[in-house]
């Protein structure tokens, strides 16, 4: 089975490794006995579907959740059910991959027009005049 990221791009679930952990949080005495938390490991470095540029963007999106070996680690324990935690972690992975697939827009640097610069200078001198008028002169 594969996770669909967008049309034409999907990743194999062979690159995903899911382990179960003891969860903290709500659940009463039962929480110490059940492995309802989930840790997902996605081997992004060995994923052929990701181009090098997409991998770099994924590294930026993942931040500290990406290891130096290129493994993305996500932990989920929001829900008491193990299956809901698995689905939650997979959806978070898909969202991260969708962000990584988007190419950043190229920013065209612009400069303010001459009239905009003149207006800003006029506003500053006007403001300074108002502030100067507020001063109380004791020497007069």
PDB file of N, CA and C in Angstrom, residues 2-99:
ATOM      1  N   UNK A   2       0.358   2.358  -0.483  1.00  0.00           N
ATOM      2  CA  UNK A   2       1.147   3.583  -0.581  1.00  0.00           C
ATOM      3  C   UNK A   2       0.341   4.760  -0.042  1.00  0.00           C
ATOM      4  N   UNK A   3       1.052   5.753   0.446  1.00  0.00           N
ATOM      5  CA  UNK A   3       0.428   6.999   0.894  1.00  0.00           C
ATOM      6  C   UNK A   3       0.439   7.981  -0.266  1.00  0.00           C
ATOM      7  N   UNK A   4      -0.733   8.495  -0.625  1.00  0.00           N
ATOM      8  CA  UNK A   4      -0.833   9.460  -1.711  1.00  0.00           C
ATOM      9  C   UNK A   4      -0.566  10.859  -1.177  1.00  0.00           C
ATOM     10  N   UNK A   5       0.435  11.504  -1.752  1.00  0.00           N
ATOM     11  CA  UNK A   5       0.790  12.860  -1.354  1.00  0.00           C
ATOM     12  C   UNK A   5       0.024  13.857  -2.210  1.00  0.00           C
ATOM     13  N   UNK A   6       0.104  13.666  -3.504  1.00  0.00           N
ATOM     14  CA  UNK A   6      -0.640  14.469  -4.470  1.00  0.00           C
ATOM     15  C   UNK A   6      -0.743  13.627  -5.733  1.00  0.00           C
ATOM     16  N   UNK A   7      -1.566  14.028  -6.708  1.00  0.00           N
ATOM     17  CA  UNK A   7      -1.672  13.216  -7.921  1.00  0.00           C
ATOM     18  C   UNK A   7      -0.306  13.027  -8.584  1.00  0.00           C
ATOM     19  N   UNK A   8       0.039  11.799  -8.827  1.00  0.00           N
ATOM     20  CA  UNK A   8       1.313  11.488  -9.456  1.00  0.00           C
ATOM     21  C   UNK A   8       2.458  11.286  -8.486  1.00  0.00           C
ATOM     22  N   UNK A   9       2.217  11.490  -7.194  1.00  0.00           N
ATOM     23  CA  UNK A   9       3.279  11.319  -6.200  1.00  0.00           C
ATOM     24  C   UNK A   9       2.728  10.551  -5.012  1.00  0.00           C
ATOM     25  N   UNK A  10       3.313   9.402  -4.782  1.00  0.00           N
ATOM     26  CA  UNK A  10       2.948   8.618  -3.599  1.00  0.00           C
ATOM     27  C   UNK A  10       4.217   7.945  -3.087  1.00  0.00           C
ATOM     28  N   UNK A  11       4.188   7.622  -1.792  1.00  0.00           N
ATOM     29  CA  UNK A  11       5.350   6.970  -1.199  1.00  0.00           C
ATOM     30  C   UNK A  11       4.936   5.589  -0.712  1.00  0.00           C
ATOM     31  N   UNK A  12       5.841   4.674  -0.820  1.00  0.00           N
ATOM     32  CA  UNK A  12       5.583   3.307  -0.410  1.00  0.00           C
ATOM     33  C   UNK A  12       5.596   3.199   1.106  1.00  0.00           C
ATOM     34  N   UNK A  13       4.719   2.361   1.623  1.00  0.00           N
ATOM     35  CA  UNK A  13       4.682   2.163   3.076  1.00  0.00           C
ATOM     36  C   UNK A  13       5.836   1.284   3.544  1.00  0.00           C
ATOM     37  N   UNK A  14       6.625   0.763   2.607  1.00  0.00           N
ATOM     38  CA  UNK A  14       7.820  -0.001   2.987  1.00  0.00           C
ATOM     39  C   UNK A  14       8.864   0.918   3.620  1.00  0.00           C
ATOM     40  N   UNK A  15       8.814   2.219   3.277  1.00  0.00           N
ATOM     41  CA  UNK A  15       9.758   3.185   3.823  1.00  0.00           C
ATOM     42  C   UNK A  15       9.317   3.701   5.183  1.00  0.00           C
ATOM     43  N   UNK A  16       8.128   3.270   5.627  1.00  0.00           N
ATOM     44  CA  UNK A  16       7.581   3.721   6.910  1.00  0.00           C
ATOM     45  C   UNK A  16       7.666   2.578   7.906  1.00  0.00           C
ATOM     46  N   UNK A  17       8.182   2.894   9.066  1.00  0.00           N
ATOM     47  CA  UNK A  17       8.317   1.915  10.144  1.00  0.00           C
ATOM     48  C   UNK A  17       7.548   2.453  11.344  1.00  0.00           C
ATOM     49  N   UNK A  18       6.609   1.672  11.858  1.00  0.00           N
ATOM     50  CA  UNK A  18       5.786   2.113  12.979  1.00  0.00           C
ATOM     51  C   UNK A  18       6.076   1.246  14.187  1.00  0.00           C
ATOM     52  N   UNK A  19       6.401   1.915  15.307  1.00  0.00           N
ATOM     53  CA  UNK A  19       6.597   1.202  16.568  1.00  0.00           C
ATOM     54  C   UNK A  19       5.618   1.770  17.587  1.00  0.00           C
ATOM     55  N   UNK A  20       5.295   0.969  18.574  1.00  0.00           N
ATOM     56  CA  UNK A  20       4.308   1.349  19.581  1.00  0.00           C
ATOM     57  C   UNK A  20       5.016   1.597  20.910  1.00  0.00           C
ATOM     58  N   UNK A  21       4.563   2.653  21.600  1.00  0.00           N
ATOM     59  CA  UNK A  21       5.192   3.075  22.848  1.00  0.00           C
ATOM     60  C   UNK A  21       4.138   3.231  23.936  1.00  0.00           C
ATOM     61  N   UNK A  22       4.588   3.279  25.168  1.00  0.00           N
ATOM     62  CA  UNK A  22       3.694   3.622  26.257  1.00  0.00           C
ATOM     63  C   UNK A  22       3.409   5.111  26.193  1.00  0.00           C
ATOM     64  N   UNK A  23       2.135   5.463  26.281  1.00  0.00           N
ATOM     65  CA  UNK A  23       1.754   6.871  26.192  1.00  0.00           C
ATOM     66  C   UNK A  23       1.641   7.473  27.577  1.00  0.00           C
ATOM     67  N   UNK A  24       1.856   8.776  27.630  1.00  0.00           N
ATOM     68  CA  UNK A  24       1.592   9.496  28.868  1.00  0.00           C
ATOM     69  C   UNK A  24       0.264  10.214  28.688  1.00  0.00           C
ATOM     70  N   UNK A  25      -0.224  10.830  29.735  1.00  0.00           N
ATOM     71  CA  UNK A  25      -1.447  11.592  29.611  1.00  0.00           C
ATOM     72  C   UNK A  25      -2.661  10.830  30.095  1.00  0.00           C
ATOM     73  N   UNK A  26      -3.864  11.199  29.598  1.00  0.00           N
ATOM     74  CA  UNK A  26      -5.101  10.626  30.122  1.00  0.00           C
ATOM     75  C   UNK A  26      -5.216   9.135  29.830  1.00  0.00           C
ATOM     76  N   UNK A  27      -5.950   8.444  30.664  1.00  0.00           N
ATOM     77  CA  UNK A  27      -6.158   7.015  30.463  1.00  0.00           C
ATOM     78  C   UNK A  27      -6.249   6.266  31.778  1.00  0.00           C
ATOM     79  N   UNK A  28      -5.970   6.913  32.879  1.00  0.00           N
ATOM     80  CA  UNK A  28      -6.082   6.250  34.179  1.00  0.00           C
ATOM     81  C   UNK A  28      -4.995   5.217  34.381  1.00  0.00           C
ATOM     82  N   UNK A  29      -5.327   4.179  35.138  1.00  0.00           N
ATOM     83  CA  UNK A  29      -4.347   3.135  35.434  1.00  0.00           C
ATOM     84  C   UNK A  29      -4.012   2.315  34.195  1.00  0.00           C
ATOM     85  N   UNK A  30      -4.933   2.293  33.246  1.00  0.00           N
ATOM     86  CA  UNK A  30      -4.760   1.482  32.047  1.00  0.00           C
ATOM     87  C   UNK A  30      -3.628   1.999  31.152  1.00  0.00           C
ATOM     88  N   UNK A  31      -3.286   3.300  31.282  1.00  0.00           N
ATOM     89  CA  UNK A  31      -2.301   3.896  30.392  1.00  0.00           C
ATOM     90  C   UNK A  31      -0.904   3.311  30.617  1.00  0.00           C
ATOM     91  N   UNK A  32      -0.624   2.806  31.815  1.00  0.00           N
ATOM     92  CA  UNK A  32       0.700   2.231  32.072  1.00  0.00           C
ATOM     93  C   UNK A  32       0.839   0.831  31.472  1.00  0.00           C
ATOM     94  N   UNK A  33      -0.283   0.236  31.020  1.00  0.00           N
ATOM     95  CA  UNK A  33      -0.238  -1.142  30.531  1.00  0.00           C
ATOM     96  C   UNK A  33      -0.349  -1.268  29.021  1.00  0.00           C
ATOM     97  N   UNK A  34      -0.864  -0.235  28.353  1.00  0.00           N
ATOM     98  CA  UNK A  34      -1.102  -0.353  26.914  1.00  0.00           C
ATOM     99  C   UNK A  34      -0.134   0.512  26.119  1.00  0.00           C
ATOM    100  N   UNK A  35       0.202   0.034  24.964  1.00  0.00           N
ATOM    101  CA  UNK A  35       1.105   0.733  24.063  1.00  0.00           C
ATOM    102  C   UNK A  35       0.269   1.491  23.039  1.00  0.00           C
ATOM    103  N   UNK A  36      -0.333   2.602  23.456  1.00  0.00           N
ATOM    104  CA  UNK A  36      -1.216   3.338  22.553  1.00  0.00           C
ATOM    105  C   UNK A  36      -0.497   4.459  21.802  1.00  0.00           C
ATOM    106  N   UNK A  37       0.664   4.883  22.258  1.00  0.00           N
ATOM    107  CA  UNK A  37       1.425   5.899  21.527  1.00  0.00           C
ATOM    108  C   UNK A  37       2.131   5.240  20.347  1.00  0.00           C
ATOM    109  N   UNK A  38       2.392   6.049  19.329  1.00  0.00           N
ATOM    110  CA  UNK A  38       2.964   5.528  18.088  1.00  0.00           C
ATOM    111  C   UNK A  38       4.157   6.380  17.688  1.00  0.00           C
ATOM    112  N   UNK A  39       5.208   5.727  17.210  1.00  0.00           N
ATOM    113  CA  UNK A  39       6.351   6.437  16.645  1.00  0.00           C
ATOM    114  C   UNK A  39       6.508   5.991  15.204  1.00  0.00           C
ATOM    115  N   UNK A  40       6.472   6.956  14.294  1.00  0.00           N
ATOM    116  CA  UNK A  40       6.600   6.677  12.868  1.00  0.00           C
ATOM    117  C   UNK A  40       7.981   7.112  12.416  1.00  0.00           C
ATOM    118  N   UNK A  41       8.655   6.237  11.694  1.00  0.00           N
ATOM    119  CA  UNK A  41       9.968   6.552  11.122  1.00  0.00           C
ATOM    120  C   UNK A  41       9.847   6.435   9.614  1.00  0.00           C
ATOM    121  N   UNK A  42      10.085   7.555   8.931  1.00  0.00           N
ATOM    122  CA  UNK A  42      10.031   7.591   7.471  1.00  0.00           C
ATOM    123  C   UNK A  42      11.446   7.760   6.954  1.00  0.00           C
ATOM    124  N   UNK A  43      11.909   6.789   6.182  1.00  0.00           N
ATOM    125  CA  UNK A  43      13.272   6.796   5.640  1.00  0.00           C
ATOM    126  C   UNK A  43      13.285   7.656   4.372  1.00  0.00           C
ATOM    127  N   UNK A  44      13.349   8.974   4.574  1.00  0.00           N
ATOM    128  CA  UNK A  44      13.246   9.922   3.467  1.00  0.00           C
ATOM    129  C   UNK A  44      14.477   9.889   2.565  1.00  0.00           C
ATOM    130  N   UNK A  45      15.625   9.616   3.118  1.00  0.00           N
ATOM    131  CA  UNK A  45      16.852   9.621   2.316  1.00  0.00           C
ATOM    132  C   UNK A  45      16.841   8.519   1.258  1.00  0.00           C
ATOM    133  N   UNK A  46      16.163   7.415   1.547  1.00  0.00           N
ATOM    134  CA  UNK A  46      16.138   6.314   0.582  1.00  0.00           C
ATOM    135  C   UNK A  46      14.842   6.285  -0.228  1.00  0.00           C
ATOM    136  N   UNK A  47      14.070   7.355  -0.194  1.00  0.00           N
ATOM    137  CA  UNK A  47      12.814   7.436  -0.947  1.00  0.00           C
ATOM    138  C   UNK A  47      13.107   7.937  -2.357  1.00  0.00           C
ATOM    139  N   UNK A  48      12.830   7.107  -3.353  1.00  0.00           N
ATOM    140  CA  UNK A  48      13.109   7.469  -4.745  1.00  0.00           C
ATOM    141  C   UNK A  48      12.113   8.500  -5.266  1.00  0.00           C
ATOM    142  N   UNK A  49      10.944   8.609  -4.642  1.00  0.00           N
ATOM    143  CA  UNK A  49       9.919   9.554  -5.104  1.00  0.00           C
ATOM    144  C   UNK A  49      10.282  10.999  -4.790  1.00  0.00           C
ATOM    145  N   UNK A  50      11.177  11.212  -3.836  1.00  0.00           N
ATOM    146  CA  UNK A  50      11.572  12.574  -3.462  1.00  0.00           C
ATOM    147  C   UNK A  50      12.817  12.997  -4.225  1.00  0.00           C
ATOM    148  N   UNK A  51      12.724  14.113  -4.912  1.00  0.00           N
ATOM    149  CA  UNK A  51      13.901  14.649  -5.596  1.00  0.00           C
ATOM    150  C   UNK A  51      14.822  15.280  -4.550  1.00  0.00           C
ATOM    151  N   UNK A  52      16.074  15.544  -4.890  1.00  0.00           N
ATOM    152  CA  UNK A  52      16.973  16.176  -3.914  1.00  0.00           C
ATOM    153  C   UNK A  52      16.456  17.528  -3.407  1.00  0.00           C
ATOM    154  N   UNK A  53      15.817  18.308  -4.280  1.00  0.00           N
ATOM    155  CA  UNK A  53      15.273  19.603  -3.852  1.00  0.00           C
ATOM    156  C   UNK A  53      14.113  19.404  -2.877  1.00  0.00           C
ATOM    157  N   UNK A  54      13.274  18.415  -3.153  1.00  0.00           N
ATOM    158  CA  UNK A  54      12.158  18.123  -2.255  1.00  0.00           C
ATOM    159  C   UNK A  54      12.676  17.613  -0.918  1.00  0.00           C
ATOM    160  N   UNK A  55      13.735  16.814  -0.941  1.00  0.00           N
ATOM    161  CA  UNK A  55      14.325  16.308   0.298  1.00  0.00           C
ATOM    162  C   UNK A  55      14.874  17.458   1.139  1.00  0.00           C
ATOM    163  N   UNK A  56      15.520  18.429   0.500  1.00  0.00           N
ATOM    164  CA  UNK A  56      16.043  19.584   1.237  1.00  0.00           C
ATOM    165  C   UNK A  56      14.907  20.395   1.856  1.00  0.00           C
ATOM    166  N   UNK A  57      13.808  20.567   1.093  1.00  0.00           N
ATOM    167  CA  UNK A  57      12.665  21.306   1.646  1.00  0.00           C
ATOM    168  C   UNK A  57      12.041  20.526   2.792  1.00  0.00           C
ATOM    169  N   UNK A  58      12.011  19.191   2.685  1.00  0.00           N
ATOM    170  CA  UNK A  58      11.477  18.362   3.772  1.00  0.00           C
ATOM    171  C   UNK A  58      12.351  18.496   5.013  1.00  0.00           C
ATOM    172  N   UNK A  59      13.662  18.554   4.826  1.00  0.00           N
ATOM    173  CA  UNK A  59      14.566  18.761   5.968  1.00  0.00           C
ATOM    174  C   UNK A  59      14.251  20.075   6.674  1.00  0.00           C
ATOM    175  N   UNK A  60      13.987  21.113   5.874  1.00  0.00           N
ATOM    176  CA  UNK A  60      13.672  22.420   6.446  1.00  0.00           C
ATOM    177  C   UNK A  60      12.333  22.379   7.185  1.00  0.00           C
ATOM    178  N   UNK A  61      11.331  21.707   6.600  1.00  0.00           N
ATOM    179  CA  UNK A  61      10.004  21.610   7.221  1.00  0.00           C
ATOM    180  C   UNK A  61      10.075  20.769   8.490  1.00  0.00           C
ATOM    181  N   UNK A  62      10.838  19.671   8.452  1.00  0.00           N
ATOM    182  CA  UNK A  62      10.902  18.744   9.579  1.00  0.00           C
ATOM    183  C   UNK A  62      11.685  19.315  10.755  1.00  0.00           C
ATOM    184  N   UNK A  63      12.729  20.056  10.477  1.00  0.00           N
ATOM    185  CA  UNK A  63      13.532  20.637  11.557  1.00  0.00           C
ATOM    186  C   UNK A  63      14.235  19.561  12.359  1.00  0.00           C
ATOM    187  N   UNK A  64      14.051  19.590  13.683  1.00  0.00           N
ATOM    188  CA  UNK A  64      14.756  18.654  14.557  1.00  0.00           C
ATOM    189  C   UNK A  64      14.158  17.247  14.526  1.00  0.00           C
ATOM    190  N   UNK A  65      13.051  17.065  13.844  1.00  0.00           N
ATOM    191  CA  UNK A  65      12.459  15.721  13.751  1.00  0.00           C
ATOM    192  C   UNK A  65      13.146  14.853  12.705  1.00  0.00           C
ATOM    193  N   UNK A  66      14.060  15.437  11.933  1.00  0.00           N
ATOM    194  CA  UNK A  66      14.816  14.687  10.923  1.00  0.00           C
ATOM    195  C   UNK A  66      16.196  14.380  11.476  1.00  0.00           C
ATOM    196  N   UNK A  67      16.600  13.109  11.390  1.00  0.00           N
ATOM    197  CA  UNK A  67      17.926  12.716  11.865  1.00  0.00           C
ATOM    198  C   UNK A  67      18.961  13.007  10.786  1.00  0.00           C
ATOM    199  N   UNK A  68      20.232  12.883  11.147  1.00  0.00           N
ATOM    200  CA  UNK A  68      21.293  13.134  10.176  1.00  0.00           C
ATOM    201  C   UNK A  68      21.340  12.067   9.092  1.00  0.00           C
ATOM    202  N   UNK A  69      20.784  10.887   9.377  1.00  0.00           N
ATOM    203  CA  UNK A  69      20.749   9.813   8.381  1.00  0.00           C
ATOM    204  C   UNK A  69      19.604   9.993   7.398  1.00  0.00           C
ATOM    205  N   UNK A  70      18.757  11.011   7.598  1.00  0.00           N
ATOM    206  CA  UNK A  70      17.638  11.259   6.697  1.00  0.00           C
ATOM    207  C   UNK A  70      16.371  10.518   7.089  1.00  0.00           C
ATOM    208  N   UNK A  71      16.225  10.206   8.369  1.00  0.00           N
ATOM    209  CA  UNK A  71      15.031   9.520   8.858  1.00  0.00           C
ATOM    210  C   UNK A  71      14.168  10.543   9.598  1.00  0.00           C
ATOM    211  N   UNK A  72      12.925  10.665   9.169  1.00  0.00           N
ATOM    212  CA  UNK A  72      11.978  11.578   9.794  1.00  0.00           C
ATOM    213  C   UNK A  72      11.226  10.814  10.880  1.00  0.00           C
ATOM    214  N   UNK A  73      11.243  11.332  12.111  1.00  0.00           N
ATOM    215  CA  UNK A  73      10.614  10.652  13.243  1.00  0.00           C
ATOM    216  C   UNK A  73       9.457  11.501  13.749  1.00  0.00           C
ATOM    217  N   UNK A  74       8.250  10.918  13.728  1.00  0.00           N
ATOM    218  CA  UNK A  74       7.058  11.578  14.253  1.00  0.00           C
ATOM    219  C   UNK A  74       6.459  10.705  15.340  1.00  0.00           C
ATOM    220  N   UNK A  75       6.060  11.327  16.447  1.00  0.00           N
ATOM    221  CA  UNK A  75       5.457  10.600  17.559  1.00  0.00           C
ATOM    222  C   UNK A  75       4.042  11.112  17.754  1.00  0.00           C
ATOM    223  N   UNK A  76       3.106  10.184  17.945  1.00  0.00           N
ATOM    224  CA  UNK A  76       1.721  10.569  18.159  1.00  0.00           C
ATOM    225  C   UNK A  76       1.138   9.881  19.370  1.00  0.00           C
ATOM    226  N   UNK A  77       0.559  10.696  20.258  1.00  0.00           N
ATOM    227  CA  UNK A  77      -0.098  10.137  21.429  1.00  0.00           C
ATOM    228  C   UNK A  77      -1.286  11.007  21.826  1.00  0.00           C
ATOM    229  N   UNK A  78      -1.877  11.694  20.836  1.00  0.00           N
ATOM    230  CA  UNK A  78      -2.999  12.572  21.138  1.00  0.00           C
ATOM    231  C   UNK A  78      -4.256  11.804  21.521  1.00  0.00           C
ATOM    232  N   UNK A  79      -4.397  10.607  20.996  1.00  0.00           N
ATOM    233  CA  UNK A  79      -5.609   9.826  21.218  1.00  0.00           C
ATOM    234  C   UNK A  79      -5.316   8.625  22.100  1.00  0.00           C
ATOM    235  N   UNK A  80      -6.362   8.080  22.697  1.00  0.00           N
ATOM    236  CA  UNK A  80      -6.182   6.893  23.542  1.00  0.00           C
ATOM    237  C   UNK A  80      -6.093   5.619  22.717  1.00  0.00           C
ATOM    238  N   UNK A  81      -6.583   5.686  21.486  1.00  0.00           N
ATOM    239  CA  UNK A  81      -6.589   4.507  20.618  1.00  0.00           C
ATOM    240  C   UNK A  81      -5.315   4.455  19.783  1.00  0.00           C
ATOM    241  N   UNK A  82      -4.742   3.275  19.686  1.00  0.00           N
ATOM    242  CA  UNK A  82      -3.527   3.088  18.904  1.00  0.00           C
ATOM    243  C   UNK A  82      -3.793   3.341  17.417  1.00  0.00           C
ATOM    244  N   UNK A  83      -4.929   2.884  16.917  1.00  0.00           N
ATOM    245  CA  UNK A  83      -5.248   3.056  15.497  1.00  0.00           C
ATOM    246  C   UNK A  83      -5.434   4.530  15.141  1.00  0.00           C
ATOM    247  N   UNK A  84      -6.078   5.294  16.020  1.00  0.00           N
ATOM    248  CA  UNK A  84      -6.257   6.731  15.749  1.00  0.00           C
ATOM    249  C   UNK A  84      -4.921   7.447  15.783  1.00  0.00           C
ATOM    250  N   UNK A  85      -4.017   7.029  16.654  1.00  0.00           N
ATOM    251  CA  UNK A  85      -2.691   7.625  16.692  1.00  0.00           C
ATOM    252  C   UNK A  85      -1.908   7.308  15.423  1.00  0.00           C
ATOM    253  N   UNK A  86      -2.067   6.097  14.898  1.00  0.00           N
ATOM    254  CA  UNK A  86      -1.394   5.724  13.649  1.00  0.00           C
ATOM    255  C   UNK A  86      -1.901   6.599  12.504  1.00  0.00           C
ATOM    256  N   UNK A  87      -3.222   6.749  12.412  1.00  0.00           N
ATOM    257  CA  UNK A  87      -3.800   7.579  11.354  1.00  0.00           C
ATOM    258  C   UNK A  87      -3.362   9.041  11.497  1.00  0.00           C
ATOM    259  N   UNK A  88      -3.314   9.522  12.736  1.00  0.00           N
ATOM    260  CA  UNK A  88      -2.907  10.904  12.999  1.00  0.00           C
ATOM    261  C   UNK A  88      -1.467  11.139  12.544  1.00  0.00           C
ATOM    262  N   UNK A  89      -0.578  10.222  12.871  1.00  0.00           N
ATOM    263  CA  UNK A  89       0.833  10.380  12.507  1.00  0.00           C
ATOM    264  C   UNK A  89       1.008  10.289  10.989  1.00  0.00           C
ATOM    265  N   UNK A  90       0.277   9.412  10.351  1.00  0.00           N
ATOM    266  CA  UNK A  90       0.366   9.307   8.887  1.00  0.00           C
ATOM    267  C   UNK A  90      -0.133  10.581   8.217  1.00  0.00           C
ATOM    268  N   UNK A  91      -1.215  11.157   8.744  1.00  0.00           N
ATOM    269  CA  UNK A  91      -1.733  12.402   8.176  1.00  0.00           C
ATOM    270  C   UNK A  91      -0.742  13.551   8.374  1.00  0.00           C
ATOM    271  N   UNK A  92      -0.068  13.580   9.522  1.00  0.00           N
ATOM    272  CA  UNK A  92       0.945  14.612   9.754  1.00  0.00           C
ATOM    273  C   UNK A  92       2.117  14.454   8.790  1.00  0.00           C
ATOM    274  N   UNK A  93       2.490  13.203   8.509  1.00  0.00           N
ATOM    275  CA  UNK A  93       3.554  12.937   7.540  1.00  0.00           C
ATOM    276  C   UNK A  93       3.141  13.417   6.154  1.00  0.00           C
ATOM    277  N   UNK A  94       1.914  13.114   5.754  1.00  0.00           N
ATOM    278  CA  UNK A  94       1.428  13.534   4.435  1.00  0.00           C
ATOM    279  C   UNK A  94       1.424  15.059   4.342  1.00  0.00           C
ATOM    280  N   UNK A  95       0.998  15.747   5.394  1.00  0.00           N
ATOM    281  CA  UNK A  95       0.975  17.215   5.380  1.00  0.00           C
ATOM    282  C   UNK A  95       2.389  17.782   5.252  1.00  0.00           C
ATOM    283  N   UNK A  96       3.331  17.182   5.967  1.00  0.00           N
ATOM    284  CA  UNK A  96       4.723  17.652   5.867  1.00  0.00           C
ATOM    285  C   UNK A  96       5.271  17.439   4.459  1.00  0.00           C
ATOM    286  N   UNK A  97       4.945  16.295   3.872  1.00  0.00           N
ATOM    287  CA  UNK A  97       5.421  16.017   2.519  1.00  0.00           C
ATOM    288  C   UNK A  97       4.762  16.945   1.503  1.00  0.00           C
ATOM    289  N   UNK A  98       3.497  17.288   1.717  1.00  0.00           N
ATOM    290  CA  UNK A  98       2.833  18.235   0.809  1.00  0.00           C
ATOM    291  C   UNK A  98       3.483  19.607   0.885  1.00  0.00           C
ATOM    292  N   UNK A  99       3.881  20.021   2.077  1.00  0.00           N
ATOM    293  CA  UNK A  99       4.581  21.303   2.214  1.00  0.00           C
ATOM    294  C   UNK A  99       5.938  21.251   1.519  1.00  0.00           C
TER     295      UNK A  99
END
